[in-house]
């Protein structure tokens, strides 16, 4: 189970025991309200901040693979995954 927290942590927990497998922090926009989306061995999750950071992390290690920026604040939106793309809503006009 992957759980983001407003204290800028993304936690990977064992669903059966609650044991912490790993926890990571994000540089720049911090982990917050966005629910993670898991596809294969990757986790897609947004940061909470004015840059609109969307991150892709390795599900095994929690290490960031890439990050992209919408340029506008993301609050509660979670990523949607397509065959060759990732999209997310932001507050921008």
CSV table of N, CA and C in Angstrom, one decimal:
chain,number,residue,atom,x,y,z
A,1,UNK,N,0.8,-1.2,0.0
A,1,UNK,CA,0.0,0.0,0.0
A,1,UNK,C,0.9,1.2,0.0
A,2,UNK,N,0.5,2.2,-0.8
A,2,UNK,CA,1.3,3.5,-0.9
A,2,UNK,C,0.5,4.6,-0.3
A,3,UNK,N,1.0,5.4,0.6
A,3,UNK,CA,0.3,6.4,1.3
A,3,UNK,C,1.1,7.7,1.4
A,4,UNK,N,0.5,8.8,0.7
A,4,UNK,CA,1.2,10.1,0.9
A,4,UNK,C,0.7,10.8,2.1
A,5,UNK,N,1.5,11.6,2.7
A,5,UNK,CA,1.2,12.4,3.9
A,5,UNK,C,1.6,13.8,3.7
A,6,UNK,N,0.8,14.8,4.3
A,6,UNK,CA,1.1,16.2,4.1
A,6,UNK,C,2.5,16.6,4.7
A,7,UNK,N,3.1,15.7,5.5
A,7,UNK,CA,4.4,16.0,6.0
A,7,UNK,C,5.5,15.8,5.0
A,8,UNK,N,5.2,15.7,3.7
A,8,UNK,CA,6.1,15.4,2.7
A,8,UNK,C,6.8,14.0,2.7
A,9,UNK,N,5.9,13.0,2.9
A,9,UNK,CA,6.4,11.6,2.9
A,9,UNK,C,5.5,10.8,2.0
A,10,UNK,N,6.0,9.9,1.3
A,10,UNK,CA,5.3,8.8,0.6
A,10,UNK,C,5.8,7.5,1.3
A,11,UNK,N,4.8,6.8,1.8
A,11,UNK,CA,5.1,5.6,2.5
A,11,UNK,C,4.7,4.3,1.7
A,12,UNK,N,5.5,3.3,1.7
A,12,UNK,CA,5.1,2.0,1.2
A,12,UNK,C,5.0,1.1,2.5
A,13,UNK,N,3.8,0.6,2.7
A,13,UNK,CA,3.5,-0.2,3.8
A,13,UNK,C,3.1,-1.6,3.4
A,14,UNK,N,3.4,-2.6,4.2
A,14,UNK,CA,2.9,-4.0,4.0
A,14,UNK,C,1.4,-3.9,4.4
A,15,UNK,N,0.5,-4.3,3.5
A,15,UNK,CA,-0.9,-4.2,3.7
A,15,UNK,C,-1.4,-5.1,4.8
A,16,UNK,N,-0.7,-6.2,5.0
A,16,UNK,CA,-1.2,-7.2,6.0
A,16,UNK,C,-0.7,-6.9,7.4
A,17,UNK,N,0.4,-6.3,7.5
A,17,UNK,CA,1.0,-6.0,8.8
A,17,UNK,C,1.1,-4.5,9.2
A,18,UNK,N,1.1,-3.7,8.2
A,18,UNK,CA,1.3,-2.2,8.5
A,18,UNK,C,2.8,-1.9,8.6
A,19,UNK,N,3.6,-2.8,8.4
A,19,UNK,CA,5.1,-2.6,8.5
A,19,UNK,C,5.5,-1.6,7.4
A,20,UNK,N,6.4,-0.6,7.8
A,20,UNK,CA,6.9,0.3,6.8
A,20,UNK,C,8.0,-0.4,6.0
A,21,UNK,N,7.8,-0.4,4.7
A,21,UNK,CA,8.8,-1.0,3.8
A,21,UNK,C,9.8,0.1,3.4
A,22,UNK,N,9.3,1.3,3.1
A,22,UNK,CA,10.2,2.4,2.8
A,22,UNK,C,9.3,3.7,2.9
A,23,UNK,N,10.0,4.8,3.1
A,23,UNK,CA,9.4,6.1,3.0
A,23,UNK,C,10.3,7.1,2.4
A,24,UNK,N,9.8,8.0,1.6
A,24,UNK,CA,10.7,9.0,0.8
A,24,UNK,C,10.0,10.4,0.9
A,25,UNK,N,10.9,11.4,0.8
A,25,UNK,CA,10.4,12.8,0.7
A,25,UNK,C,10.6,13.3,-0.7
A,26,UNK,N,9.9,14.3,-1.1
A,26,UNK,CA,10.1,14.9,-2.4
A,26,UNK,C,10.8,16.3,-2.3
A,27,UNK,N,11.7,16.6,-3.2
A,27,UNK,CA,12.3,17.9,-3.3
A,27,UNK,C,11.3,18.8,-4.1
A,28,UNK,N,11.3,20.0,-3.7
A,28,UNK,CA,10.4,21.0,-4.4
A,28,UNK,C,9.0,20.8,-3.9
A,29,UNK,N,8.0,20.6,-4.8
A,29,UNK,CA,6.6,20.4,-4.4
A,29,UNK,C,6.6,19.1,-3.6
A,30,UNK,N,5.9,19.1,-2.4
A,30,UNK,CA,6.0,18.0,-1.5
A,30,UNK,C,4.8,17.1,-1.7
A,31,UNK,N,5.0,15.8,-1.2
A,31,UNK,CA,3.9,14.9,-1.2
A,31,UNK,C,2.8,15.4,-0.3
A,32,UNK,N,1.5,15.3,-0.7
A,32,UNK,CA,0.4,15.8,0.0
A,32,UNK,C,-0.9,15.0,-0.2
A,33,UNK,N,-1.8,15.7,-0.9
A,33,UNK,CA,-3.2,15.1,-1.1
A,33,UNK,C,-3.4,14.2,-2.2
A,34,UNK,N,-2.5,14.1,-3.2
A,34,UNK,CA,-2.7,13.3,-4.4
A,34,UNK,C,-2.6,11.8,-4.1
A,35,UNK,N,-3.6,11.1,-4.5
A,35,UNK,CA,-3.6,9.6,-4.3
A,35,UNK,C,-2.6,9.0,-5.4
A,36,UNK,N,-1.7,8.1,-5.0
A,36,UNK,CA,-0.8,7.5,-5.9
A,36,UNK,C,-1.5,6.6,-6.9
A,37,UNK,N,-1.0,6.5,-8.1
A,37,UNK,CA,-1.5,5.6,-9.1
A,37,UNK,C,-0.4,4.6,-9.4
A,38,UNK,N,-0.6,3.3,-9.3
A,38,UNK,CA,0.4,2.3,-9.5
A,38,UNK,C,0.1,1.6,-10.8
A,39,UNK,N,1.1,1.6,-11.7
A,39,UNK,CA,1.1,0.8,-12.9
A,39,UNK,C,2.4,0.0,-13.0
A,40,UNK,N,2.2,-1.3,-13.0
A,40,UNK,CA,3.4,-2.1,-13.1
A,40,UNK,C,4.4,-1.8,-11.9
A,41,UNK,N,5.6,-1.5,-12.2
A,41,UNK,CA,6.6,-1.2,-11.2
A,41,UNK,C,6.8,0.3,-11.0
A,42,UNK,N,5.8,1.1,-11.4
A,42,UNK,CA,6.0,2.5,-11.2
A,42,UNK,C,4.8,3.1,-10.5
A,43,UNK,N,5.1,4.2,-9.7
A,43,UNK,CA,4.1,4.9,-9.0
A,43,UNK,C,4.0,6.3,-9.5
A,44,UNK,N,2.9,6.8,-9.8
A,44,UNK,CA,2.7,8.1,-10.3
A,44,UNK,C,1.9,8.9,-9.2
A,45,UNK,N,2.4,10.1,-8.8
A,45,UNK,CA,1.8,10.9,-7.8
A,45,UNK,C,2.2,12.3,-7.9
A,46,UNK,N,1.3,13.2,-7.5
A,46,UNK,CA,1.6,14.6,-7.6
A,46,UNK,C,2.1,15.2,-6.3
A,47,UNK,N,2.8,16.3,-6.4
A,47,UNK,CA,3.2,17.1,-5.3
A,47,UNK,C,2.2,18.1,-4.9
A,48,UNK,N,2.4,18.7,-3.8
A,48,UNK,CA,1.5,19.8,-3.3
A,48,UNK,C,2.3,21.1,-3.3
A,49,UNK,N,2.1,22.0,-4.2
A,49,UNK,CA,2.8,23.2,-4.3
A,49,UNK,C,2.5,23.9,-5.6
A,50,UNK,N,3.1,25.1,-5.8
A,50,UNK,CA,2.7,25.9,-6.9
A,50,UNK,C,3.4,25.6,-8.2
A,51,UNK,N,4.3,24.6,-8.2
A,51,UNK,CA,5.0,24.2,-9.5
A,51,UNK,C,4.2,23.1,-10.2
A,52,UNK,N,3.3,22.4,-9.5
A,52,UNK,CA,2.5,21.4,-10.2
A,52,UNK,C,3.3,20.2,-10.6
A,53,UNK,N,4.1,19.7,-9.6
A,53,UNK,CA,5.0,18.6,-9.9
A,53,UNK,C,4.3,17.3,-10.0
A,54,UNK,N,4.5,16.5,-11.0
A,54,UNK,CA,4.0,15.2,-11.2
A,54,UNK,C,5.2,14.3,-11.2
A,55,UNK,N,5.2,13.2,-10.4
A,55,UNK,CA,6.4,12.4,-10.3
A,55,UNK,C,6.1,10.9,-10.6
A,56,UNK,N,7.1,10.3,-11.1
A,56,UNK,CA,7.1,8.9,-11.4
A,56,UNK,C,8.2,8.2,-10.5
A,57,UNK,N,7.8,7.3,-9.7
A,57,UNK,CA,8.8,6.7,-8.8
A,57,UNK,C,8.9,5.2,-9.0
A,58,UNK,N,10.0,4.6,-8.7
A,58,UNK,CA,10.1,3.1,-8.7
A,58,UNK,C,9.4,2.5,-7.6
A,59,UNK,N,8.5,1.6,-7.8
A,59,UNK,CA,7.6,1.0,-6.8
A,59,UNK,C,8.4,0.2,-5.8
A,60,UNK,N,9.6,-0.4,-6.2
A,60,UNK,CA,10.4,-1.2,-5.3
A,60,UNK,C,11.2,-0.4,-4.4
A,61,UNK,N,11.8,0.7,-4.9
A,61,UNK,CA,12.8,1.5,-4.1
A,61,UNK,C,12.3,2.8,-3.6
A,62,UNK,N,11.3,3.4,-4.3
A,62,UNK,CA,10.8,4.7,-4.0
A,62,UNK,C,11.6,5.8,-4.6
A,63,UNK,N,12.6,5.5,-5.4
A,63,UNK,CA,13.4,6.5,-6.1
A,63,UNK,C,12.7,7.1,-7.2
A,64,UNK,N,12.9,8.5,-7.4
A,64,UNK,CA,12.2,9.2,-8.4
A,64,UNK,C,12.9,8.8,-9.8
A,65,UNK,N,12.0,8.5,-10.7
A,65,UNK,CA,12.5,8.1,-12.1
A,65,UNK,C,12.5,9.4,-13.0
A,66,UNK,N,11.4,10.1,-12.9
A,66,UNK,CA,11.2,11.4,-13.6
A,66,UNK,C,10.2,12.3,-12.9
A,67,UNK,N,10.3,13.6,-13.3
A,67,UNK,CA,9.3,14.5,-12.8
A,67,UNK,C,8.9,15.5,-13.9
A,68,UNK,N,7.7,15.9,-14.0
A,68,UNK,CA,7.2,16.9,-14.9
A,68,UNK,C,6.4,18.0,-14.2
A,69,UNK,N,6.2,19.1,-14.7
A,69,UNK,CA,5.6,20.2,-14.0
A,69,UNK,C,4.5,20.8,-14.9
A,70,UNK,N,3.3,21.0,-14.2
A,70,UNK,CA,2.2,21.6,-14.9
A,70,UNK,C,2.3,23.1,-14.9
A,71,UNK,N,3.1,23.7,-14.0
A,71,UNK,CA,3.2,25.1,-13.8
A,71,UNK,C,2.1,25.7,-13.0
A,72,UNK,N,1.2,24.9,-12.4
A,72,UNK,CA,0.1,25.4,-11.7
A,72,UNK,C,-0.2,24.4,-10.5
A,73,UNK,N,-0.7,24.9,-9.4
A,73,UNK,CA,-0.9,24.2,-8.2
A,73,UNK,C,-1.8,22.9,-8.4
A,74,UNK,N,-1.4,21.8,-7.9
A,74,UNK,CA,-2.2,20.6,-7.8
A,74,UNK,C,-2.6,20.4,-6.4
A,75,UNK,N,-3.9,20.2,-6.1
A,75,UNK,CA,-4.4,19.9,-4.8
A,75,UNK,C,-4.7,18.5,-4.6
A,76,UNK,N,-5.9,18.1,-5.0
A,76,UNK,CA,-6.4,16.7,-4.7
A,76,UNK,C,-6.4,15.8,-5.9
A,77,UNK,N,-5.9,16.3,-7.1
A,77,UNK,CA,-6.0,15.5,-8.3
A,77,UNK,C,-5.0,14.3,-8.2
A,78,UNK,N,-5.4,13.2,-8.9
A,78,UNK,CA,-4.6,12.1,-9.0
A,78,UNK,C,-4.3,11.8,-10.4
A,79,UNK,N,-3.2,11.2,-10.8
A,79,UNK,CA,-2.9,10.9,-12.2
A,79,UNK,C,-3.8,9.9,-12.8
A,80,UNK,N,-4.0,10.1,-14.1
A,80,UNK,CA,-4.7,9.2,-15.0
A,80,UNK,C,-3.7,8.7,-16.0
A,81,UNK,N,-3.7,7.4,-16.2
A,81,UNK,CA,-2.6,6.8,-17.0
A,81,UNK,C,-3.3,6.2,-18.3
A,82,UNK,N,-2.6,6.6,-19.5
A,82,UNK,CA,-3.0,6.0,-20.8
A,82,UNK,C,-1.9,5.1,-21.3
A,83,UNK,N,-2.1,4.6,-22.5
A,83,UNK,CA,-1.1,3.7,-23.0
A,83,UNK,C,0.3,4.4,-23.2
A,84,UNK,N,0.3,5.7,-23.6
A,84,UNK,CA,1.6,6.4,-23.8
A,84,UNK,C,1.6,7.7,-23.1
A,85,UNK,N,0.8,7.9,-22.1
A,85,UNK,CA,0.8,9.3,-21.5
A,85,UNK,C,0.3,9.2,-20.0
A,86,UNK,N,0.6,10.3,-19.3
A,86,UNK,CA,0.1,10.5,-17.9
A,86,UNK,C,-0.5,11.9,-17.9
A,87,UNK,N,-1.7,12.0,-17.4
A,87,UNK,CA,-2.3,13.4,-17.2
A,87,UNK,C,-2.8,13.6,-15.8
A,88,UNK,N,-2.9,14.9,-15.4
A,88,UNK,CA,-3.4,15.2,-14.1
A,88,UNK,C,-4.0,16.6,-14.2
A,89,UNK,N,-5.0,16.8,-13.4
A,89,UNK,CA,-5.7,18.2,-13.3
A,89,UNK,C,-4.9,19.1,-12.4
A,90,UNK,N,-4.9,20.4,-12.7
A,90,UNK,CA,-4.3,21.4,-11.8
A,90,UNK,C,-5.3,22.6,-11.7
A,91,UNK,N,-4.9,23.5,-10.9
A,91,UNK,CA,-5.8,24.7,-10.6
A,91,UNK,C,-5.7,25.8,-11.7
A,92,UNK,N,-4.7,25.7,-12.6
A,92,UNK,CA,-4.4,26.8,-13.6
A,92,UNK,C,-5.6,27.1,-14.4
A,93,UNK,N,-5.6,28.3,-14.9
A,93,UNK,CA,-6.7,28.8,-15.8
A,93,UNK,C,-6.2,28.7,-17.3
